[in-house]
Short mmCIF file of C-alpha atoms and ligand atoms in Angstrom, two decimals:
data_model
loop_
_atom_site.label_atom_id
_atom_site.label_comp_id
_atom_site.label_asym_id
_atom_site.label_seq_id
_atom_site.Cartn_x
_atom_site.Cartn_y
_atom_site.Cartn_z
CA MET A 2 101.70 95.87 128.18
CA THR A 3 99.05 95.06 125.84
CA ILE A 4 98.82 91.89 124.16
CA ALA A 5 100.16 93.21 121.00
CA GLN A 6 102.95 94.08 123.18
CA THR A 7 103.61 90.81 124.46
CA HIS A 8 103.08 89.12 120.85
CA HIS A 9 105.67 87.60 119.88
CA TYR A 10 106.06 87.88 116.27
CA THR A 11 108.68 85.73 113.49
CA GLY A 12 110.08 86.23 110.67
CA LEU A 13 109.96 90.04 110.42
CA ARG A 14 112.73 92.38 108.76
CA GLY A 15 110.95 96.20 109.70
CA ARG A 16 111.73 97.96 113.24
CA LEU A 17 109.73 96.87 115.91
CA ALA A 18 108.66 99.14 118.53
CA HIS A 19 107.44 100.14 122.20
CA ASP A 20 105.85 102.96 123.78
CA ALA A 21 107.57 105.21 120.68
CA PRO A 22 106.87 108.46 121.03
CA LEU A 23 104.92 109.81 117.51
CA ALA A 24 106.21 113.77 117.15
CA LYS A 25 109.25 112.58 114.80
CA TYR A 26 106.80 110.60 112.99
CA THR A 27 104.56 113.77 112.52
CA SER A 28 104.74 117.26 110.01
CA TRP A 29 103.64 119.21 113.88
CA ARG A 30 106.47 117.19 115.40
CA ALA A 31 103.61 117.01 118.58
CA GLY A 32 102.45 114.08 120.75
CA GLY A 33 102.76 111.17 122.24
CA THR A 34 104.13 107.47 121.64
CA ALA A 35 101.85 104.81 120.62
CA ASP A 36 101.79 101.72 122.56
CA THR A 37 103.70 99.41 119.43
CA LEU A 38 104.96 101.14 116.81
CA TYR A 39 106.46 98.73 113.21
CA VAL A 40 108.28 100.52 110.54
CA PRO A 41 108.41 98.27 108.14
CA ALA A 42 111.57 96.59 105.70
CA ASP A 43 109.43 96.47 102.23
CA ARG A 44 105.43 95.36 101.07
CA ASP A 45 105.58 91.63 101.96
CA ASP A 46 107.19 92.89 105.72
CA LEU A 47 104.25 94.49 106.40
CA ALA A 48 101.78 91.92 105.28
CA ARG A 49 104.35 89.31 107.64
CA PHE A 50 103.13 91.85 110.41
CA VAL A 51 99.55 92.46 109.77
CA ALA A 52 99.09 88.43 109.36
CA GLN A 53 100.89 88.64 113.06
CA LEU A 54 98.98 91.30 114.55
CA PRO A 55 96.06 90.20 117.50
CA ALA A 56 92.97 90.93 115.76
CA ASP A 57 91.96 92.68 118.23
CA GLU A 58 94.84 94.72 117.67
CA PRO A 59 93.55 98.49 116.96
CA LEU A 60 96.35 98.78 113.98
CA LEU A 61 96.81 102.77 112.34
CA ALA A 62 98.72 104.58 109.65
CA LEU A 63 101.30 106.55 109.35
CA GLY A 64 102.87 107.93 105.51
CA LEU A 65 104.05 111.01 106.72
CA GLY A 66 102.26 112.26 109.14
CA SER A 67 101.60 115.51 107.15
CA ASN A 68 98.15 115.33 108.20
CA THR A 69 97.84 113.81 111.82
CA LEU A 70 97.19 115.27 115.06
CA VAL A 71 98.61 112.71 117.51
CA ARG A 72 97.35 113.74 121.02
CA ASP A 73 99.79 113.72 123.68
CA GLY A 74 98.18 110.42 124.85
CA GLY A 75 99.53 108.15 122.32
CA ILE A 76 97.69 105.66 120.57
CA ARG A 77 96.38 102.72 122.54
CA GLY A 78 97.43 100.42 119.73
CA THR A 79 99.69 99.35 117.07
CA VAL A 80 100.99 102.19 114.68
CA VAL A 81 102.74 100.99 111.21
CA VAL A 82 105.23 103.66 108.90
CA MET A 83 104.48 103.45 105.88
CA HIS A 84 106.78 105.70 104.51
CA ASN A 85 109.44 104.70 103.23
CA PRO A 86 111.94 106.20 101.37
CA GLY A 87 113.62 103.23 99.21
CA ALA A 88 110.05 103.55 97.95
CA ALA A 89 109.95 103.03 94.05
CA ALA A 90 107.60 104.37 91.54
CA VAL A 91 107.57 102.24 87.83
CA VAL A 92 106.05 102.14 84.56
CA ALA A 93 104.00 98.97 83.76
CA ASP A 94 101.81 98.41 80.87
CA GLY A 95 100.96 102.18 79.80
CA LEU A 96 100.57 103.62 83.57
CA ILE A 97 102.61 104.63 86.95
CA TYR A 98 102.32 101.63 90.10
CA ALA A 99 104.26 103.35 92.52
CA ASP A 100 104.29 102.21 96.68
CA ALA A 101 102.26 103.17 99.25
CA GLY A 102 105.09 104.41 101.14
CA LEU A 103 106.78 106.39 98.27
CA ALA A 104 106.57 110.65 98.69
CA CYS A 105 104.39 112.58 96.87
CA PRO A 106 106.73 114.79 95.57
CA LYS A 107 108.69 111.91 94.41
CA LEU A 108 105.95 110.24 92.21
CA ALA A 109 105.31 114.32 90.60
CA ARG A 110 109.39 114.20 89.76
CA PHE A 111 108.33 110.80 88.29
CA ALA A 112 105.34 111.01 86.01
CA ALA A 113 107.10 114.95 85.22
CA ASN A 114 110.88 112.73 84.10
CA HIS A 115 108.00 110.58 82.36
CA GLY A 116 106.73 112.59 80.23
CA CYS A 117 103.08 112.69 81.68
CA ALA A 118 101.21 115.29 82.33
CA GLU A 119 99.16 116.99 85.08
CA ALA A 120 100.91 115.03 88.20
CA GLU A 121 102.80 117.96 89.72
CA PHE A 122 100.54 118.75 91.12
CA LEU A 123 101.61 116.53 94.18
CA ALA A 124 105.06 118.51 94.04
CA GLY A 125 103.13 120.28 96.25
CA ILE A 126 102.31 117.85 99.37
CA PRO A 127 104.83 116.64 101.72
CA GLY A 128 102.77 113.18 102.73
CA THR A 129 102.73 109.55 100.93
CA VAL A 130 100.78 107.74 98.32
CA GLY A 131 98.45 106.39 100.81
CA GLY A 132 98.55 109.17 102.12
CA ALA A 133 97.02 111.26 99.29
CA LEU A 134 94.75 107.86 98.31
CA ALA A 135 93.24 108.16 102.02
CA MET A 136 93.37 111.30 101.91
CA ASN A 137 92.06 111.79 98.19
CA ALA A 138 94.50 114.64 98.79
CA GLY A 139 94.93 117.45 96.22
CA CYS A 140 95.33 120.88 94.87
CA TYR A 141 95.28 123.19 92.00
CA GLY A 142 92.32 121.71 89.97
CA GLY A 143 94.39 117.64 90.73
CA GLU A 144 93.11 115.30 92.92
CA THR A 145 94.60 112.53 93.49
CA TRP A 146 91.94 109.59 92.55
CA ASN A 147 91.68 111.60 88.92
CA TYR A 148 94.83 110.07 87.90
CA VAL A 149 94.25 106.66 89.75
CA VAL A 150 93.63 103.13 87.96
CA ARG A 151 93.89 100.21 90.45
CA ALA A 152 94.84 100.29 93.84
CA GLU A 153 96.01 97.54 96.43
CA VAL A 154 95.37 97.08 99.70
CA LEU A 155 97.14 94.61 102.62
CA ARG A 156 93.80 93.35 104.58
CA ARG A 157 93.67 93.03 107.84
CA ASP A 158 94.72 89.24 107.55
CA GLY A 159 97.35 90.41 105.57
CA THR A 160 96.69 88.82 101.99
CA PHE A 161 96.76 91.77 99.51
CA GLU A 162 93.33 92.76 97.65
CA VAL A 163 93.61 95.05 94.12
CA ARG A 164 91.25 97.33 94.15
CA THR A 165 89.20 99.98 91.50
CA PRO A 166 87.70 103.95 92.06
CA ALA A 167 84.29 102.22 91.92
CA ASP A 168 84.80 100.47 95.36
CA TYR A 169 85.09 104.02 96.73
CA VAL A 170 82.76 107.31 97.25
CA ILE A 171 85.16 109.92 96.79
CA GLY A 172 84.54 113.30 97.67
CA TYR A 173 86.70 115.72 98.17
CA ARG A 174 89.39 115.38 100.96
CA SER A 175 86.97 111.88 101.80
CA VAL A 176 87.37 108.04 99.93
CA LYS A 177 85.12 106.24 102.26
CA ARG A 178 84.12 102.48 100.79
CA ALA A 179 81.17 102.21 98.51
CA PRO A 180 78.78 99.70 99.94
CA THR A 181 78.58 97.41 98.04
CA LEU A 182 82.51 97.03 99.25
CA ALA A 183 81.67 97.38 102.83
CA ALA A 184 78.77 94.90 102.60
CA LYS A 185 81.76 91.92 101.28
CA GLU A 186 84.62 92.70 103.33
CA SER A 187 85.18 93.27 107.50
CA GLU A 188 84.97 96.22 109.69
CA ALA A 189 89.22 96.29 110.12
CA ALA A 190 90.41 99.39 108.14
CA GLU A 191 92.72 98.24 104.75
CA LEU A 192 96.07 99.82 104.36
CA PHE A 193 96.91 101.29 100.80
CA THR A 194 99.94 99.63 99.42
CA ALA A 195 100.38 100.71 95.94
CA ALA A 196 97.98 102.45 93.26
CA TRP A 197 98.16 102.75 89.34
CA PHE A 198 97.82 105.64 88.38
CA ARG A 199 97.41 106.89 84.60
CA PHE A 200 97.67 110.31 83.62
CA PRO A 201 97.73 112.21 79.72
CA ALA A 202 100.88 112.37 78.40
CA GLY A 203 102.83 115.89 78.14
CA ASP A 204 105.65 117.31 77.82
CA ALA A 205 108.31 116.83 80.35
CA ASP A 206 110.19 120.24 80.48
CA ARG A 207 106.95 121.65 80.73
CA ALA A 208 105.78 119.64 83.12
CA ARG A 209 109.30 119.84 85.51
CA ASP A 210 108.81 123.57 84.71
CA ARG A 211 105.32 124.15 86.65
CA ILE A 212 107.29 122.36 89.70
CA ARG A 213 108.74 124.56 89.66
CA GLU A 214 106.67 127.36 89.76
CA LEU A 215 103.56 125.23 91.90
CA LEU A 216 106.59 125.27 94.99
CA ALA A 217 107.51 129.06 94.52
CA ARG A 218 104.03 130.12 94.97
CA ARG A 219 103.40 127.78 97.81
CA ILE A 220 106.90 128.94 99.62
CA LEU A 221 105.67 132.01 99.07
CA ALA A 222 102.49 131.65 100.43
CA GLN A 223 102.54 128.84 103.06
CA PRO A 224 104.77 128.68 106.41
CA LEU A 225 107.04 125.74 105.15
CA ASP A 226 110.00 126.98 107.19
CA LEU A 227 107.71 125.82 110.60
CA PRO A 228 105.63 122.68 112.20
CA ASN A 229 102.64 123.00 110.46
CA ALA A 230 100.03 120.46 108.91
CA GLY A 231 98.63 122.48 105.32
CA SER A 232 94.89 122.85 105.55
CA VAL A 233 93.86 122.13 109.24
CA PHE A 234 89.55 123.52 107.70
CA ARG A 235 88.74 122.16 104.98
CA ASN A 236 87.30 125.09 102.70
CA PRO A 237 83.11 125.41 102.22
CA PRO A 238 81.85 125.57 99.43
CA ASN A 239 82.69 128.51 97.32
CA ASP A 240 84.84 130.33 99.86
CA HIS A 241 88.25 129.73 101.30
CA ALA A 242 88.49 128.93 105.42
CA ALA A 243 92.00 131.15 105.26
CA ARG A 244 90.12 133.81 103.84
CA LEU A 245 87.47 133.14 107.83
CA ILE A 246 90.11 133.14 109.89
CA GLU A 247 91.38 135.95 108.26
CA ALA A 248 88.30 138.10 108.33
CA CYS A 249 87.98 137.03 112.39
CA GLY A 250 91.07 138.16 113.03
CA LEU A 251 93.20 135.32 113.87
CA LYS A 252 95.62 134.91 112.88
CA GLY A 253 98.33 135.34 115.13
CA HIS A 254 96.32 134.27 117.65
CA ALA A 255 98.72 132.18 119.80
CA ILE A 256 97.85 128.94 122.74
CA GLY A 257 100.36 127.49 124.73
CA GLY A 258 103.15 126.54 122.11
CA THR A 259 101.26 127.15 118.59
CA ARG A 260 99.77 130.02 117.11
CA VAL A 261 97.51 130.35 113.69
CA SER A 262 99.97 131.29 111.00
CA GLU A 263 101.10 134.99 109.78
CA LYS A 264 101.30 133.41 106.16
CA HIS A 265 98.55 131.49 105.43
CA ALA A 266 95.10 131.99 108.08
CA ASN A 267 94.12 128.14 107.59
CA PHE A 268 98.32 126.69 108.87
CA ILE A 269 98.76 126.43 112.75
CA VAL A 270 102.64 126.10 112.64
CA ASN A 271 104.26 125.04 115.94
CA PRO A 272 107.08 127.22 115.85
CA ARG A 273 109.61 126.07 118.73
CA GLY A 274 108.46 122.65 118.15
CA HIS A 275 107.64 122.32 121.57
CA ALA A 276 103.79 122.16 121.17
CA LYS A 277 101.82 120.26 123.14
CA ALA A 278 99.27 119.40 120.61
CA ALA A 279 96.19 119.19 123.37
CA ASP A 280 97.27 123.49 122.53
CA ILE A 281 96.90 122.93 119.07
CA GLU A 282 93.68 120.76 119.42
CA ALA A 283 92.38 123.81 121.64
CA LEU A 284 93.28 126.31 118.74
CA ILE A 285 92.00 124.30 116.26
CA LYS A 286 88.64 124.23 118.23
CA PHE A 287 88.73 128.29 119.05
CA VAL A 288 89.25 129.12 115.81
CA ARG A 289 86.09 126.64 114.64
CA GLU A 290 84.16 128.40 117.92
CA THR A 291 85.46 131.82 117.24
CA VAL A 292 84.31 131.76 113.03
CA ARG A 293 80.43 130.39 113.68
CA ALA A 294 80.23 133.23 116.18
CA LYS A 295 82.02 135.60 113.75
CA THR A 296 80.03 133.73 110.22
CA GLY A 297 78.04 131.11 111.13
CA VAL A 298 79.80 129.32 109.11
CA GLU A 299 80.86 126.00 110.61
CA LEU A 300 84.05 124.69 109.07
CA GLU A 301 84.82 121.18 109.09
CA GLN A 302 88.68 119.76 110.08
CA GLU A 303 90.78 118.59 107.48
CA VAL A 304 93.81 117.38 109.28
CA ARG A 305 92.81 114.16 111.37
CA ILE A 306 92.98 113.76 115.07
CA VAL A 307 94.85 110.22 117.46
CA GLY A 308 94.62 108.94 119.72
CA GLN A 309 94.22 109.85 123.61
CA ALA A 310 94.38 113.17 125.38
C1 FAD B 5 102.04 121.66 103.58
C2 FAD B 5 101.56 121.14 103.60
C3 FAD B 5 101.62 121.50 102.67
C4 FAD B 5 100.49 120.73 102.52
N1 FAD B 5 98.68 120.69 101.40
C5 FAD B 5 98.24 119.89 101.28
C6 FAD B 5 97.65 120.49 100.02
O1 FAD B 5 97.85 121.34 98.88
N2 FAD B 5 96.60 118.87 99.44
C7 FAD B 5 96.10 117.84 99.95
O2 FAD B 5 95.45 117.36 99.86
N3 FAD B 5 97.00 118.26 101.84
C8 FAD B 5 97.86 118.63 102.08
N4 FAD B 5 98.65 118.57 102.51
C9 FAD B 5 98.26 117.55 103.97
C10 FAD B 5 98.37 116.01 103.60
O3 FAD B 5 100.29 116.23 103.45
C11 FAD B 5 98.03 115.23 102.98
O4 FAD B 5 96.62 114.69 103.33
C12 FAD B 5 98.74 113.95 102.90
O5 FAD B 5 98.16 113.54 101.49
C13 FAD B 5 98.46 113.25 103.86
O6 FAD B 5 99.99 111.58 103.44
P1 FAD B 5 100.08 111.49 104.70
O7 FAD B 5 101.34 110.56 104.04
O8 FAD B 5 102.06 112.56 105.30
O9 FAD B 5 99.88 111.26 105.61
P2 FAD B 5 99.44 111.06 107.23
O10 FAD B 5 98.95 112.24 108.04
O11 FAD B 5 99.97 109.56 107.72
O12 FAD B 5 97.22 109.96 107.50
C14 FAD B 5 97.19 111.18 106.54
C15 FAD B 5 95.77 109.87 106.72
O13 FAD B 5 95.49 108.54 106.21
C16 FAD B 5 95.37 107.52 106.46
N5 FAD B 5 97.03 106.95 105.62
C17 FAD B 5 98.17 107.22 105.84
N6 FAD B 5 98.96 106.02 104.99
C18 FAD B 5 98.25 104.81 104.26
C19 FAD B 5 97.82 104.12 103.78
N7 FAD B 5 98.95 103.39 103.33
N8 FAD B 5 96.86 103.97 103.63
C20 FAD B 5 95.39 104.01 104.34
N9 FAD B 5 94.96 104.86 104.85
C21 FAD B 5 96.03 105.95 105.57
C22 FAD B 5 96.48 107.66 108.36
O14 FAD B 5 95.57 106.22 108.80
C23 FAD B 5 95.36 109.11 108.54
O15 FAD B 5 94.33 108.34 109.07
C24 FAD B 5 99.66 119.54 103.45
C25 FAD B 5 100.20 119.84 104.49
C26 FAD B 5 101.28 120.90 104.71
C27 FAD B 5 102.16 119.65 105.91
#
């Protein structure tokens, strides 16, 4: 038993579990257990939980787990599930405020219904707002941080801070603390708990049509009927990872219960939902090595791999 497992928490309203299977919290539907899992009731409940965590307890946030592979040995530490089906967006001072636990497609629809343009790309990202902030998720030319005015974070001591884009170095699928922020704050990871977005004014009907159009394109291009985690690799400059993987003849290549999607070569699918995380990781490695050997291009992983083998 770890200290966090035997720790006595007070005043919590969420759900606490130990040795909790994480497969159902990830879109790949694979992987091991978390020593401790907490599903907070809301933002304040999360803060109360985090404030009581032993300071040296490893802490990992999971949104909808749509960009995360949890290894079969699981997570030695605590996982907080940030996705909250009750999470909301509201209009405040001309900005859209969204909880980190809100699913991105809901934010896209909320923005469209409120006459905003350019939020449509979020409809195709099956993660949370918090995950989109952590990843700078994007597609079809849109990127999350292009529209963030402020973000709220929860620190390990259980207090909230408001950050601005200037506090981060933001790149393609990458968000790191700016040196000024890193110097001021402890090393411990902060959790995104909310953000305020500014989208340009647009037309609600046009935005809703665009969402439908984007989703139809995705259904045609991506294996959405099978467990997957979206694009496994970042696109290299001026090229597409999927093009390189397909050119190497890897579509359909299988290891254990998992294979490279025939529909989209940068997706790895877990068709029967029985694959080991180790098979997925082995296939990622095989694809990377094959592409390197045949094309000289070093593919960089976009999905995050966590936990013990
Ligand atoms: C079918 C499919 C299509 C996809 N298409 C796209 C796409 O077009 N563009 C794109 O960018 N991505 C895409 N993805 C990948 C994925 O949806 C995004 O990366 C998304 O932003 C991940 O959100 P999540 O909540 O699921 O994050 P998770 O996978 O749960 O977490 C991802 C990372 O963010 C961290 N994190 C999560 N929440 C928080 C938080 N609140 N505070 C701090 N850190 C946090 C986690 O610790 C982890 O390191 C796709 C995935 C799938 C399955």
